[in-house]
Amino acid sequence: MERTLAETIKEITKKHLEENNGLIMGQCLTAVGWVNHTVPDCENIIELPMIDVAGSGIVAGAALVGRRPIFVIRFQDFINLNSSFIVDYAAKTKYLFGYGTPIFIRALSTEGKGAGPTHSAISHSYFMHVPGIKVCSPMTPGEYQEIWDEFMKDDCPMYVSEHRHSFNQTKELEDIILPNADITLYGISASRFNMIEAAKELEKKNIKCNLSHILWLKPLSLDRMIKPLKESKLGLVIDSDFEIAGASQSIAYELMKQTGYRVEALGAEDRPTGTYERYENGTPKVEKIVEKTKNLLKKK
Amino acid sequence: MVLIDEKKFLDIYRKMDYTRKFENQVMSAVDKGEIKCPVYLSIGQEAISSTLSVFYKPDLIFTQHRGHSVYLAYGGDIGKLIDELLGKDSGCNRGRGGSPGIQDLGIGMIGHHGLIGENVPIAVGAALGDPSKKVLCVFGDGAAEEDYVFTAMGFAVTHKLPVFFVCEDNNLSILTKKSERRSWELTDATKAIGMPSANIPDDPFVIAEYVKEFRNNLPAFLNCRTCRHRWHTGTGEDGKPEKDRLEIFREELIKNGLEHKIYRTEQLNGVEVEKLWKEHLQKQ
């Protein structure tokens, strides 16, 4: 039977806690649902009190003495309070002091169902701006294993932008490169699922889309991403995080710089999220991706 | 007062005097333009770390920006400290930390990145990660007001972590007095959560008694009231300091008949410190 992403996270964590003397630390880890069934019931779970700010400092200290803690932020919005020790300390120790502070930061996000203004953020773009930290957004079991293996290779802290909409995912998401494609769509985080649906809608209108999935945001490797763009000569980077000064704009800029082809960005709107559905903000909906793509093609 | 343990108190004096002489050289190098980074001097506060180092032997030490005295008292590499202040690659942080970011892993001293009080949660986390290690965590009265300091101390109480917290309370945050910033003492709060705590002067005889009492009953907290002689940053001063613990302690030891040993210590310290600074400045 295929493993879901949530089961994969749980298995990786269990192995780390039981075999590597690792730690998992966070608030309410063993409460209802055990963080969407991603936390195993075993030793080395540290329930942090509601001490946002100090919490990440304690995690950093545990990392310094070799415990390679997994730090769970149940809603990415909460990272704002916890970020000082990550941005100001963990990301800098390698450069300043010669040793790293390896923290695996599981930053979860969600959208809809009234998540509202402080429980729906996706904040990977903030961390792309910080030297000394790796940033990724895995949406499949295989990708999660890949980023975990990468984390264990060195002592660099890693910001893992997770999305609850992906936790039941069992299949890998492969790039699609079509002959004579009209556009290349690049997806980040949960927008990858909407991107796939949008491509199906566009196909019905005889618009052929290459699909390119972005796992690593920092360091960013453009090699695999450039080839389909050279074929389609037009690109769109779609992200669940805010578009303005965010990952989508940054990567679109890098792609344009490398190829000279037009690449635009589409992400969450530059406004807070409201609680009720009509005020939601976040991953661009399928219709919005379709509309944006059609408009871009008109300019091609 | 009759000294029960003459050797230990002479050692405390040796360390205090050494630190003072070292920092006098720092001031001279700053004033001559040989040191170009901001410096955070411990002058006036030497008694705390000097006494701690004689009676408490931690595996890991977490300080903050005003860390020269802790570094020297616990036997950090002096040449590397001088080189760090001079911004050399051979410095204890390869010239990347400067005065506020010193470290020496040989004595278990972890580098500080420059944000006050952040060493407290980090120290607590290190003790959680490896409870076999005894930890010393030194911060100031300004840092004591950072919300994450008390919450981290609370976590240490909950998990019974072996951390000795020490506040070098010089009553000043830059130049703002404690009474203008708050109406409470951190020791009242820590006592309330069950941590052995005391608010005491920086008198080595008093510190020694409390360290001996607390060191096997961690986590514990000592708030030591002291007097910073120089500005928050740099070598400047605002008139004569309220007290000079080094002088007061020296008089006490002399009253106890240690005059000759004191003179000898001062002479040896003076020669060594001067020689080291000369050597490292010449290498520039």
Coordinates of C-alpha atoms in Angstrom, one line a residue:
Chain A
M1 CA 0.0 0.0 0.0
E2 CA 1.3 3.5 -0.9
R3 CA 2.3 5.7 1.9
T4 CA 0.8 9.2 2.3
L5 CA 3.0 12.2 3.0
A6 CA 1.8 12.3 6.6
E7 CA 2.8 8.7 7.1
T8 CA 6.2 9.4 5.6
I9 CA 6.8 12.3 7.9
K10 CA 5.7 10.2 10.9
E11 CA 8.1 7.3 9.9
I12 CA 11.1 9.6 9.3
T13 CA 10.4 11.3 12.6
K14 CA 10.1 8.0 14.5
K15 CA 13.4 6.7 13.1
H16 CA 15.1 10.0 14.0
L17 CA 13.8 9.9 17.6
E18 CA 14.5 6.2 18.2
E19 CA 17.7 5.6 16.3
N20 CA 19.5 9.0 16.1
N21 CA 18.7 10.2 19.6
G22 CA 16.9 13.1 17.9
L23 CA 14.3 15.3 19.4
I24 CA 11.0 16.7 18.2
M25 CA 9.9 19.9 19.9
G26 CA 6.9 22.1 19.6
Q27 CA 3.6 23.1 21.2
C28 CA 0.7 20.7 21.6
L29 CA 2.4 17.9 19.6
T30 CA 0.6 15.2 21.4
A31 CA -2.8 16.9 21.5
V32 CA -5.7 16.2 19.2
G33 CA -4.5 14.6 16.0
W34 CA -0.8 14.6 16.9
V35 CA -0.2 17.3 14.3
N36 CA -2.3 15.8 11.6
H37 CA -1.0 12.3 12.4
T38 CA 2.6 13.2 11.6
V39 CA 4.0 12.8 15.1
P40 CA 4.8 9.3 16.3
D41 CA 4.1 8.1 19.9
C42 CA 7.6 7.4 21.2
E43 CA 10.5 8.8 23.3
N44 CA 12.2 12.2 22.8
I45 CA 9.1 14.3 22.2
I46 CA 9.4 17.6 24.0
E47 CA 6.2 19.5 24.6
L48 CA 7.2 23.2 24.7
P49 CA 5.0 25.4 26.9
M50 CA 3.3 28.3 25.1
I51 CA 6.6 30.2 25.0
D52 CA 6.8 31.4 21.5
V53 CA 10.0 33.4 21.2
A54 CA 11.9 31.4 23.9
G55 CA 10.8 28.2 22.3
S56 CA 13.0 28.4 19.3
G57 CA 15.9 29.4 21.5
I58 CA 15.6 26.3 23.5
V59 CA 15.4 24.3 20.3
A60 CA 18.6 26.0 19.0
G61 CA 20.4 25.1 22.3
A62 CA 19.4 21.4 21.8
A63 CA 20.7 21.6 18.2
L64 CA 24.1 22.9 19.4
V65 CA 24.7 19.8 21.5
G66 CA 23.9 17.4 18.6
R67 CA 20.2 16.5 19.0
R68 CA 19.2 17.7 15.5
P69 CA 15.8 18.8 16.7
I70 CA 12.7 18.8 14.5
F71 CA 10.9 22.0 15.5
V72 CA 7.2 22.0 14.7
I73 CA 5.4 25.2 14.1
R74 CA 1.8 24.2 13.7
F75 CA 0.8 27.4 11.8
Q76 CA 3.4 29.3 9.8
D77 CA 2.1 32.5 11.2
F78 CA 3.6 31.6 14.6
I79 CA 7.0 31.6 13.1
N80 CA 7.0 35.4 13.3
L81 CA 7.4 35.2 17.1
N82 CA 9.8 32.3 16.9
S83 CA 12.0 33.6 14.1
S84 CA 14.6 35.6 16.1
F85 CA 16.6 32.5 17.2
I86 CA 16.4 31.0 13.7
V87 CA 17.2 34.1 11.7
D88 CA 19.6 35.8 14.2
Y89 CA 21.2 32.8 15.7
A90 CA 20.8 29.4 14.0
A91 CA 21.3 30.8 10.5
K92 CA 24.5 32.7 11.6
T93 CA 26.5 30.4 13.8
K94 CA 28.3 28.6 11.0
Y95 CA 29.6 31.9 9.6
L96 CA 30.2 33.5 13.0
F97 CA 31.5 30.7 15.1
G98 CA 32.4 27.9 12.7
Y99 CA 29.7 25.4 13.8
G100 CA 26.1 25.1 12.6
T101 CA 22.8 24.9 14.4
P102 CA 20.9 22.1 12.6
I103 CA 17.2 22.6 13.2
F104 CA 14.6 21.0 10.9
I105 CA 11.8 23.5 11.0
R106 CA 8.5 22.0 10.1
A107 CA 6.3 25.0 9.4
L108 CA 2.8 23.9 8.6
S109 CA 0.2 25.9 6.8
T110 CA -3.4 25.5 5.9
E111 CA -6.1 27.5 4.1
G112 CA -9.8 27.9 4.1
K113 CA -12.3 26.6 6.8
G114 CA -12.0 29.9 8.7
A115 CA -8.2 29.8 9.1
G116 CA -8.3 33.5 9.0
P117 CA -5.7 36.2 9.4
T118 CA -3.2 34.5 11.7
H119 CA -3.6 30.8 11.0
S120 CA -3.3 30.7 7.2
A121 CA 0.1 32.2 6.4
I122 CA 2.8 30.6 4.2
S123 CA 6.1 32.3 5.0
H124 CA 8.8 30.5 3.0
S125 CA 9.6 33.7 1.2
Y126 CA 10.7 35.4 4.4
F127 CA 13.3 32.8 4.9
M128 CA 14.6 32.8 1.4
H129 CA 15.8 36.3 2.3
V130 CA 18.0 35.0 5.1
P131 CA 21.6 33.9 4.5
G132 CA 22.6 30.6 6.2
I133 CA 19.3 28.6 5.9
K134 CA 17.9 26.2 3.4
V135 CA 14.3 26.6 2.3
C136 CA 12.1 24.0 0.6
S137 CA 8.4 23.0 0.2
P138 CA 7.9 19.3 -0.2
M139 CA 4.5 18.1 -1.3
T140 CA 5.1 14.3 -1.8
P141 CA 6.5 11.4 0.2
G142 CA 9.5 11.1 -2.1
E143 CA 10.3 14.8 -1.8
Y144 CA 10.1 14.7 1.9
Q145 CA 12.6 11.9 2.1
E146 CA 14.9 13.8 -0.2
I147 CA 14.8 17.0 1.9
W148 CA 15.3 14.9 5.1
D149 CA 18.3 13.2 3.7
E150 CA 19.7 16.6 2.7
F151 CA 19.1 17.9 6.2
M152 CA 21.1 15.1 7.7
K153 CA 24.1 15.7 5.4
D154 CA 25.3 18.9 7.1
D155 CA 24.6 21.2 10.0
C156 CA 22.6 23.9 8.2
P157 CA 19.1 24.8 9.5
M158 CA 16.3 24.1 7.1
Y159 CA 12.9 25.8 6.8
V160 CA 10.4 23.2 5.5
S161 CA 7.2 24.9 4.3
E162 CA 4.5 22.3 4.6
H163 CA 0.9 22.5 3.6
R164 CA -1.8 20.4 5.1
H165 CA -3.5 20.0 1.7
S166 CA -0.7 17.7 0.7
F167 CA -0.7 15.4 3.7
N168 CA -2.8 12.7 2.0
Q169 CA -0.7 12.8 -1.1
T170 CA 0.7 9.4 -2.1
K171 CA 1.9 10.0 -5.7
E172 CA 5.0 11.9 -6.8
L173 CA 4.4 14.9 -9.0
E174 CA 6.4 14.7 -12.2
D175 CA 7.4 17.5 -14.5
I176 CA 5.6 17.5 -17.8
I177 CA 7.3 18.8 -20.9
L178 CA 5.2 18.8 -24.1
P179 CA 6.4 19.5 -27.7
N180 CA 5.3 22.9 -28.8
A181 CA 4.0 23.9 -25.4
D182 CA 2.5 27.4 -25.2
I183 CA 3.7 28.2 -21.7
T184 CA 5.6 26.7 -18.8
L185 CA 3.9 26.8 -15.4
Y186 CA 6.1 26.5 -12.3
G187 CA 4.4 25.6 -9.1
I188 CA 5.4 26.0 -5.4
S189 CA 3.7 24.5 -2.3
A190 CA 0.0 23.7 -2.6
S191 CA -0.3 25.8 -5.8
R192 CA 1.2 22.8 -7.6
F193 CA -2.1 20.9 -7.2
N194 CA -4.1 23.8 -8.6
M195 CA -1.5 24.2 -11.4
I196 CA -2.1 20.6 -12.5
E197 CA -5.9 21.2 -12.5
A198 CA -5.5 24.5 -14.4
A199 CA -3.3 22.8 -17.0
K200 CA -6.2 20.3 -17.6
E201 CA -8.6 23.2 -18.1
L202 CA -6.3 25.0 -20.4
E203 CA -5.8 21.8 -22.5
K204 CA -9.5 21.8 -23.2
K205 CA -9.0 25.2 -24.8
N206 CA -6.0 23.9 -26.8
I207 CA -3.5 25.6 -24.6
K208 CA -0.5 23.3 -24.0
C209 CA 1.3 23.8 -20.7
N210 CA 4.6 22.5 -19.5
L211 CA 4.5 21.8 -15.8
S212 CA 7.6 22.2 -13.6
H213 CA 7.5 21.5 -9.9
I214 CA 9.7 23.5 -7.5
L215 CA 10.8 21.7 -4.3
W216 CA 13.9 23.7 -3.4
L217 CA 13.5 27.4 -3.0
K218 CA 17.0 28.0 -1.5
P219 CA 19.4 27.0 -2.8
L220 CA 17.6 27.4 -6.0
S221 CA 18.8 25.3 -9.0
L222 CA 17.5 26.6 -12.3
D223 CA 19.0 23.9 -14.5
R224 CA 15.9 21.6 -14.7
M225 CA 13.6 24.6 -14.9
I226 CA 15.2 26.3 -17.9
K227 CA 14.8 23.6 -20.5
P228 CA 11.0 23.7 -20.8
L229 CA 11.1 27.5 -20.7
K230 CA 13.4 27.6 -23.7
E231 CA 10.8 25.5 -25.5
S232 CA 7.7 27.5 -24.5
K233 CA 9.4 30.9 -24.4
L234 CA 6.9 32.1 -21.8
G235 CA 6.5 31.2 -18.1
L236 CA 4.4 31.7 -15.0
V237 CA 5.6 31.0 -11.5
I238 CA 2.7 30.2 -9.1
D239 CA 3.0 30.2 -5.3
S240 CA 0.8 29.9 -2.3
D241 CA 2.8 32.6 -0.5
F242 CA 2.4 36.2 -1.2
E243 CA 3.3 37.3 -4.7
I244 CA 4.8 40.7 -3.7
A245 CA 8.5 40.4 -3.1
G246 CA 8.0 36.7 -2.7
A247 CA 9.3 33.4 -4.0
S248 CA 7.2 33.6 -7.2
Q249 CA 8.5 37.0 -8.2
S250 CA 12.1 36.1 -7.2
I251 CA 12.2 32.9 -9.2
A252 CA 10.4 34.5 -12.2
Y253 CA 13.1 37.2 -12.2
E254 CA 15.9 34.6 -12.0
L255 CA 14.4 32.6 -14.9
M256 CA 14.0 35.8 -17.0
K257 CA 17.6 36.8 -16.2
Q258 CA 18.9 33.4 -17.3
T259 CA 16.8 33.0 -20.5
G260 CA 15.6 36.4 -21.6
Y261 CA 12.1 35.0 -21.9
R262 CA 9.1 36.6 -20.2
V263 CA 8.2 35.0 -16.9
E264 CA 5.5 36.4 -14.6
A265 CA 4.5 35.6 -11.1
L266 CA 1.2 34.7 -9.4
G267 CA 0.7 34.3 -5.7
A268 CA -1.5 35.3 -2.8
E269 CA -2.8 38.9 -3.0
D270 CA -1.1 41.7 -1.1
R271 CA -3.8 41.9 1.7
P272 CA -4.5 40.0 4.9
T273 CA -6.8 37.0 4.9
G274 CA -10.3 37.2 6.4
T275 CA -12.0 34.5 8.2
Y276 CA -15.0 34.0 5.9
E277 CA -14.7 32.4 2.5
R278 CA -15.3 35.5 0.5
Y279 CA -12.3 37.2 2.3
E280 CA -9.9 34.2 1.9
N281 CA -6.5 34.7 0.3
G282 CA -3.7 32.3 -0.4
T283 CA -3.0 29.7 -3.1
P284 CA -4.3 31.0 -6.4
K285 CA -7.4 29.2 -7.4
V286 CA -7.6 27.1 -10.6
E287 CA -9.7 29.7 -12.4
K288 CA -7.3 32.5 -11.6
I289 CA -4.3 30.5 -13.0
V290 CA -6.3 29.8 -16.1
E291 CA -7.2 33.5 -16.5
K292 CA -3.7 34.7 -15.9
T293 CA -2.3 32.2 -18.4
K294 CA -4.7 33.2 -21.1
N295 CA -3.8 36.9 -20.5
L296 CA -0.1 36.1 -20.8
L297 CA -0.7 34.3 -24.0
K298 CA -2.5 37.3 -25.5
K299 CA 0.7 39.3 -25.0
K300 CA 3.0 36.6 -26.4
Chain B
M1 CA 37.2 38.8 58.7
V2 CA 39.4 35.7 58.8
L3 CA 40.1 34.0 55.5
I4 CA 39.3 30.3 55.7
D5 CA 40.5 29.6 52.2
E6 CA 43.3 32.0 51.4
K7 CA 44.4 30.3 48.3
K8 CA 41.0 30.4 46.6
F9 CA 40.5 34.1 47.4
L10 CA 43.9 35.0 46.2
D11 CA 43.1 33.2 43.0
I12 CA 39.9 35.3 42.7
Y13 CA 42.0 38.4 43.2
R14 CA 44.5 37.2 40.6
K15 CA 41.8 36.8 38.1
M16 CA 40.1 40.1 38.9
D17 CA 43.4 42.0 38.6
Y18 CA 44.4 40.2 35.4
T19 CA 41.1 41.1 33.8
R20 CA 41.5 44.7 34.9
K21 CA 45.0 44.9 33.5
F22 CA 43.9 43.2 30.3
E23 CA 41.0 45.6 29.8
N24 CA 43.2 48.6 30.5
Q25 CA 45.3 47.4 27.6
V26 CA 42.1 47.1 25.5
M27 CA 41.3 50.8 26.4
S28 CA 44.7 51.8 25.4
A29 CA 44.5 50.0 22.1
V30 CA 41.0 51.5 21.4
D31 CA 42.2 55.0 22.1
K32 CA 45.3 54.5 19.9
G33 CA 43.0 53.2 17.1
E34 CA 44.6 49.8 17.1
I35 CA 41.2 48.2 17.9
K36 CA 38.6 49.3 15.5
C37 CA 35.5 47.4 16.6
P38 CA 33.1 48.4 19.4
V39 CA 34.3 47.0 22.8
Y40 CA 32.2 46.0 25.8
L41 CA 34.3 46.3 28.9
S42 CA 33.8 44.4 32.1
I43 CA 35.8 46.9 34.2
G44 CA 34.3 47.2 37.6
Q45 CA 32.4 43.9 37.2
E46 CA 35.3 41.5 37.4
A47 CA 34.5 40.0 40.8
I48 CA 31.5 38.0 39.6
S49 CA 33.1 35.8 37.0
S50 CA 36.3 35.6 38.9
T51 CA 34.6 34.2 41.9
L52 CA 32.3 31.9 39.9
S53 CA 35.2 30.4 38.1
V54 CA 36.9 29.4 41.3
F55 CA 33.8 27.7 42.8
Y56 CA 31.8 26.5 39.8
K57 CA 33.2 24.5 36.9
P58 CA 30.7 24.2 34.1
D59 CA 31.0 22.2 30.9
L60 CA 29.3 24.8 28.8
I61 CA 29.3 28.6 29.2
F62 CA 26.9 31.0 27.6
T63 CA 27.6 34.7 28.0
Q64 CA 26.5 37.8 26.1
H65 CA 28.2 40.9 24.8
R66 CA 30.1 41.9 27.9
G67 CA 32.0 38.6 28.1
H68 CA 35.7 39.4 28.4
S69 CA 35.8 38.8 32.2
V70 CA 34.1 35.4 31.9
Y71 CA 36.4 34.4 29.0
L72 CA 39.5 35.4 31.0
A73 CA 38.3 34.0 34.4
Y74 CA 37.6 30.6 33.0
G75 CA 40.9 30.5 31.2
G76 CA 40.0 31.3 27.6
D77 CA 42.9 31.6 25.2
I78 CA 44.2 35.2 25.7
G79 CA 46.1 35.5 22.5
K80 CA 43.1 34.5 20.5
L81 CA 41.0 37.1 22.4
I82 CA 43.5 39.9 21.6
D83 CA 43.5 38.8 18.0
E84 CA 39.7 38.8 17.9
L85 CA 39.6 42.3 19.2
L86 CA 42.2 43.3 16.5
G87 CA 40.0 41.7 13.8
K88 CA 42.5 39.0 12.8
D89 CA 41.8 35.6 11.3
S90 CA 43.7 34.1 14.2
G91 CA 41.1 35.5 16.6
C92 CA 38.8 33.3 18.6
N93 CA 36.1 33.9 16.0
R94 CA 38.3 34.6 13.1
G95 CA 37.6 38.3 13.5
R96 CA 33.9 37.8 12.8
G97 CA 32.5 38.3 16.3
G98 CA 34.6 41.1 17.8
S99 CA 34.3 42.0 21.4
P100 CA 30.6 40.9 21.8
G101 CA 31.0 37.6 20.0
I102 CA 33.8 35.9 21.7
Q103 CA 34.1 32.1 22.3
D104 CA 36.5 29.4 23.3
L105 CA 35.3 25.9 22.9
G106 CA 38.3 24.7 24.8
I107 CA 36.6 26.0 28.0
G108 CA 33.1 25.2 26.7
M109 CA 32.4 28.9 26.0
I110 CA 29.9 29.2 23.2
G111 CA 29.8 32.3 21.0
H112 CA 27.2 35.1 21.4
H113 CA 25.6 36.7 18.4
G114 CA 24.8 40.1 19.9
L115 CA 21.2 40.0 21.1
I116 CA 20.9 40.4 24.8
G117 CA 19.4 37.5 26.8
E118 CA 19.1 35.2 23.8
N119 CA 21.9 33.2 25.4
V120 CA 19.4 32.2 28.2
P121 CA 17.0 30.0 26.1
I122 CA 19.9 28.7 24.1
A123 CA 21.7 27.7 27.4
V124 CA 18.5 26.0 28.6
G125 CA 18.2 24.1 25.3
A126 CA 21.7 22.9 25.5
A127 CA 21.1 21.6 29.0
L128 CA 17.9 19.9 27.8
G129 CA 19.8 18.3 24.9
D130 CA 22.6 17.0 27.1
P131 CA 21.7 17.0 30.8
S132 CA 25.0 15.4 31.7
K133 CA 26.6 18.8 31.1
K134 CA 26.6 21.6 33.7
V135 CA 25.9 24.9 32.2
L136 CA 26.7 28.5 33.2
C137 CA 24.6 31.3 31.7
V138 CA 25.6 34.9 32.4
F139 CA 23.5 37.9 31.3
G140 CA 22.8 41.5 32.4
D141 CA 19.9 43.3 34.1
G142 CA 18.7 44.7 30.8
A143 CA 18.6 41.1 29.4
A144 CA 16.7 40.1 32.5
E145 CA 13.7 42.1 31.2
E146 CA 13.5 40.2 27.9
D147 CA 10.4 38.1 28.0
Y148 CA 12.2 35.0 26.7
V149 CA 14.6 35.0 29.7
F150 CA 12.1 34.3 32.4
T151 CA 10.1 31.9 30.3
A152 CA 13.3 29.9 29.5
M153 CA 14.2 29.9 33.2
G154 CA 10.8 28.5 33.9
F155 CA 11.4 25.8 31.4
A156 CA 14.6 24.9 33.2
V157 CA 12.7 24.6 36.5
T158 CA 10.1 22.4 34.9
H159 CA 12.7 20.0 33.5
K160 CA 15.2 20.4 36.4
L161 CA 18.0 21.4 34.1
P162 CA 21.5 21.9 35.4
V163 CA 21.9 25.6 34.6
F164 CA 23.4 28.2 36.9
F165 CA 21.9 31.5 35.8
V166 CA 23.9 34.6 36.8
C167 CA 22.9 38.2 36.3
E168 CA 25.6 40.8 36.3
D169 CA 23.3 43.6 37.5
N170 CA 25.0 46.9 36.9
N171 CA 21.7 48.8 37.2
L172 CA 22.1 50.2 33.7
S173 CA 20.7 49.5 30.3
I174 CA 23.0 51.7 28.2
L175 CA 22.5 54.6 30.7
T176 CA 18.9 54.0 31.8
K177 CA 18.7 53.0 35.4
K178 CA 16.7 49.9 36.5
S179 CA 14.4 52.0 38.6
E180 CA 13.2 53.8 35.5
R181 CA 12.6 50.6 33.7
R182 CA 10.9 48.3 36.2
S183 CA 9.6 47.9 39.7
W184 CA 10.5 44.3 40.3
E185 CA 13.5 42.0 40.8
L186 CA 14.0 38.9 38.7
T187 CA 14.9 37.0 41.9
D188 CA 11.3 37.5 43.2
A189 CA 9.9 36.0 40.1
T190 CA 12.4 33.0 40.0
K191 CA 11.8 32.3 43.7
A192 CA 8.1 32.2 43.0
I193 CA 8.6 29.4 40.5
G194 CA 10.7 27.4 42.9
M195 CA 14.2 28.2 41.7
P196 CA 16.9 28.8 44.4
S197 CA 17.6 32.5 44.0
A198 CA 19.4 35.4 45.7
N199 CA 19.9 39.0 45.1
I200 CA 23.4 39.9 46.4
P201 CA 26.2 42.4 46.1
D202 CA 29.2 41.5 43.9
D203 CA 31.4 40.8 47.0
P204 CA 33.5 37.7 46.3
F205 CA 33.0 36.5 49.9
V206 CA 29.2 36.6 49.5
I207 CA 29.2 35.2 46.0
A208 CA 31.3 32.3 47.1
E209 CA 28.9 31.4 49.8
Y210 CA 25.9 31.3 47.5
V211 CA 27.7 29.5 44.7
K212 CA 28.7 26.8 47.1
E213 CA 25.1 26.5 48.3
F214 CA 23.5 26.6 44.8
R215 CA 25.9 24.7 42.6
N216 CA 24.6 21.3 43.5
N217 CA 21.0 22.4 43.5
L218 CA 20.5 23.6 39.9
P219 CA 18.8 25.3 38.2
A220 CA 19.6 28.3 40.4
F221 CA 19.9 32.0 40.0
L222 CA 22.2 34.7 41.4
N223 CA 21.6 38.3 40.8
C224 CA 24.8 40.1 41.6
R225 CA 24.6 43.9 42.0
T226 CA 27.8 45.4 40.5
C227 CA 29.1 48.6 39.1
R228 CA 30.1 49.1 35.5
H229 CA 32.8 51.8 35.3
R230 CA 32.8 52.5 31.6
W231 CA 30.1 53.2 29.0
H232 CA 27.9 50.5 27.6
T233 CA 30.2 50.5 24.5
G234 CA 33.7 51.9 24.3
T235 CA 36.1 53.4 26.8
G236 CA 34.2 56.5 27.9
E237 CA 33.2 57.2 31.5
D238 CA 30.7 59.4 33.3
G239 CA 32.7 60.5 36.3
K240 CA 34.1 58.5 39.2
P241 CA 32.3 55.1 39.6
E242 CA 30.2 54.5 42.7
K243 CA 32.5 51.8 43.9
D244 CA 35.4 49.7 42.8
R245 CA 35.0 46.2 44.0
L246 CA 38.6 45.4 43.0
E247 CA 39.9 48.0 45.4
I248 CA 37.5 47.0 48.2
F249 CA 38.5 43.3 47.8
R250 CA 42.2 44.2 47.7
E251 CA 41.9 46.1 51.0
E252 CA 40.2 43.1 52.6
L253 CA 42.9 40.8 51.5
I254 CA 45.6 43.2 52.7
K255 CA 43.9 43.4 56.1
N256 CA 44.2 39.7 56.2
G257 CA 48.0 39.9 55.8
L258 CA 48.2 39.1 52.2
E259 CA 50.0 42.3 51.1
H260 CA 53.1 40.7 49.7
K261 CA 51.2 38.0 47.8
I262 CA 49.0 40.7 46.3
Y263 CA 51.9 42.8 45.2
R264 CA 53.6 39.7 43.7
T265 CA 50.4 38.8 41.9
E266 CA 49.9 42.3 40.5
Q267 CA 53.5 42.3 39.3
L268 CA 53.3 39.0 37.5
N269 CA 49.9 39.9 35.9
G270 CA 51.3 43.2 34.7
V271 CA 54.3 41.7 33.1
E272 CA 52.3 38.9 31.4
V273 CA 49.5 41.1 30.1
E274 CA 51.8 43.7 28.8
K275 CA 54.0 41.1 27.1
L276 CA 51.1 39.4 25.4
W277 CA 49.6 42.6 24.1
K278 CA 53.0 43.8 22.8
E279 CA 53.5 40.5 21.0
H280 CA 50.1 40.5 19.3
L281 CA 50.2 44.1 18.4
Q282 CA 53.6 43.7 16.8
K283 CA 52.2 40.8 14.6
Q284 CA 49.7 43.2 13.0

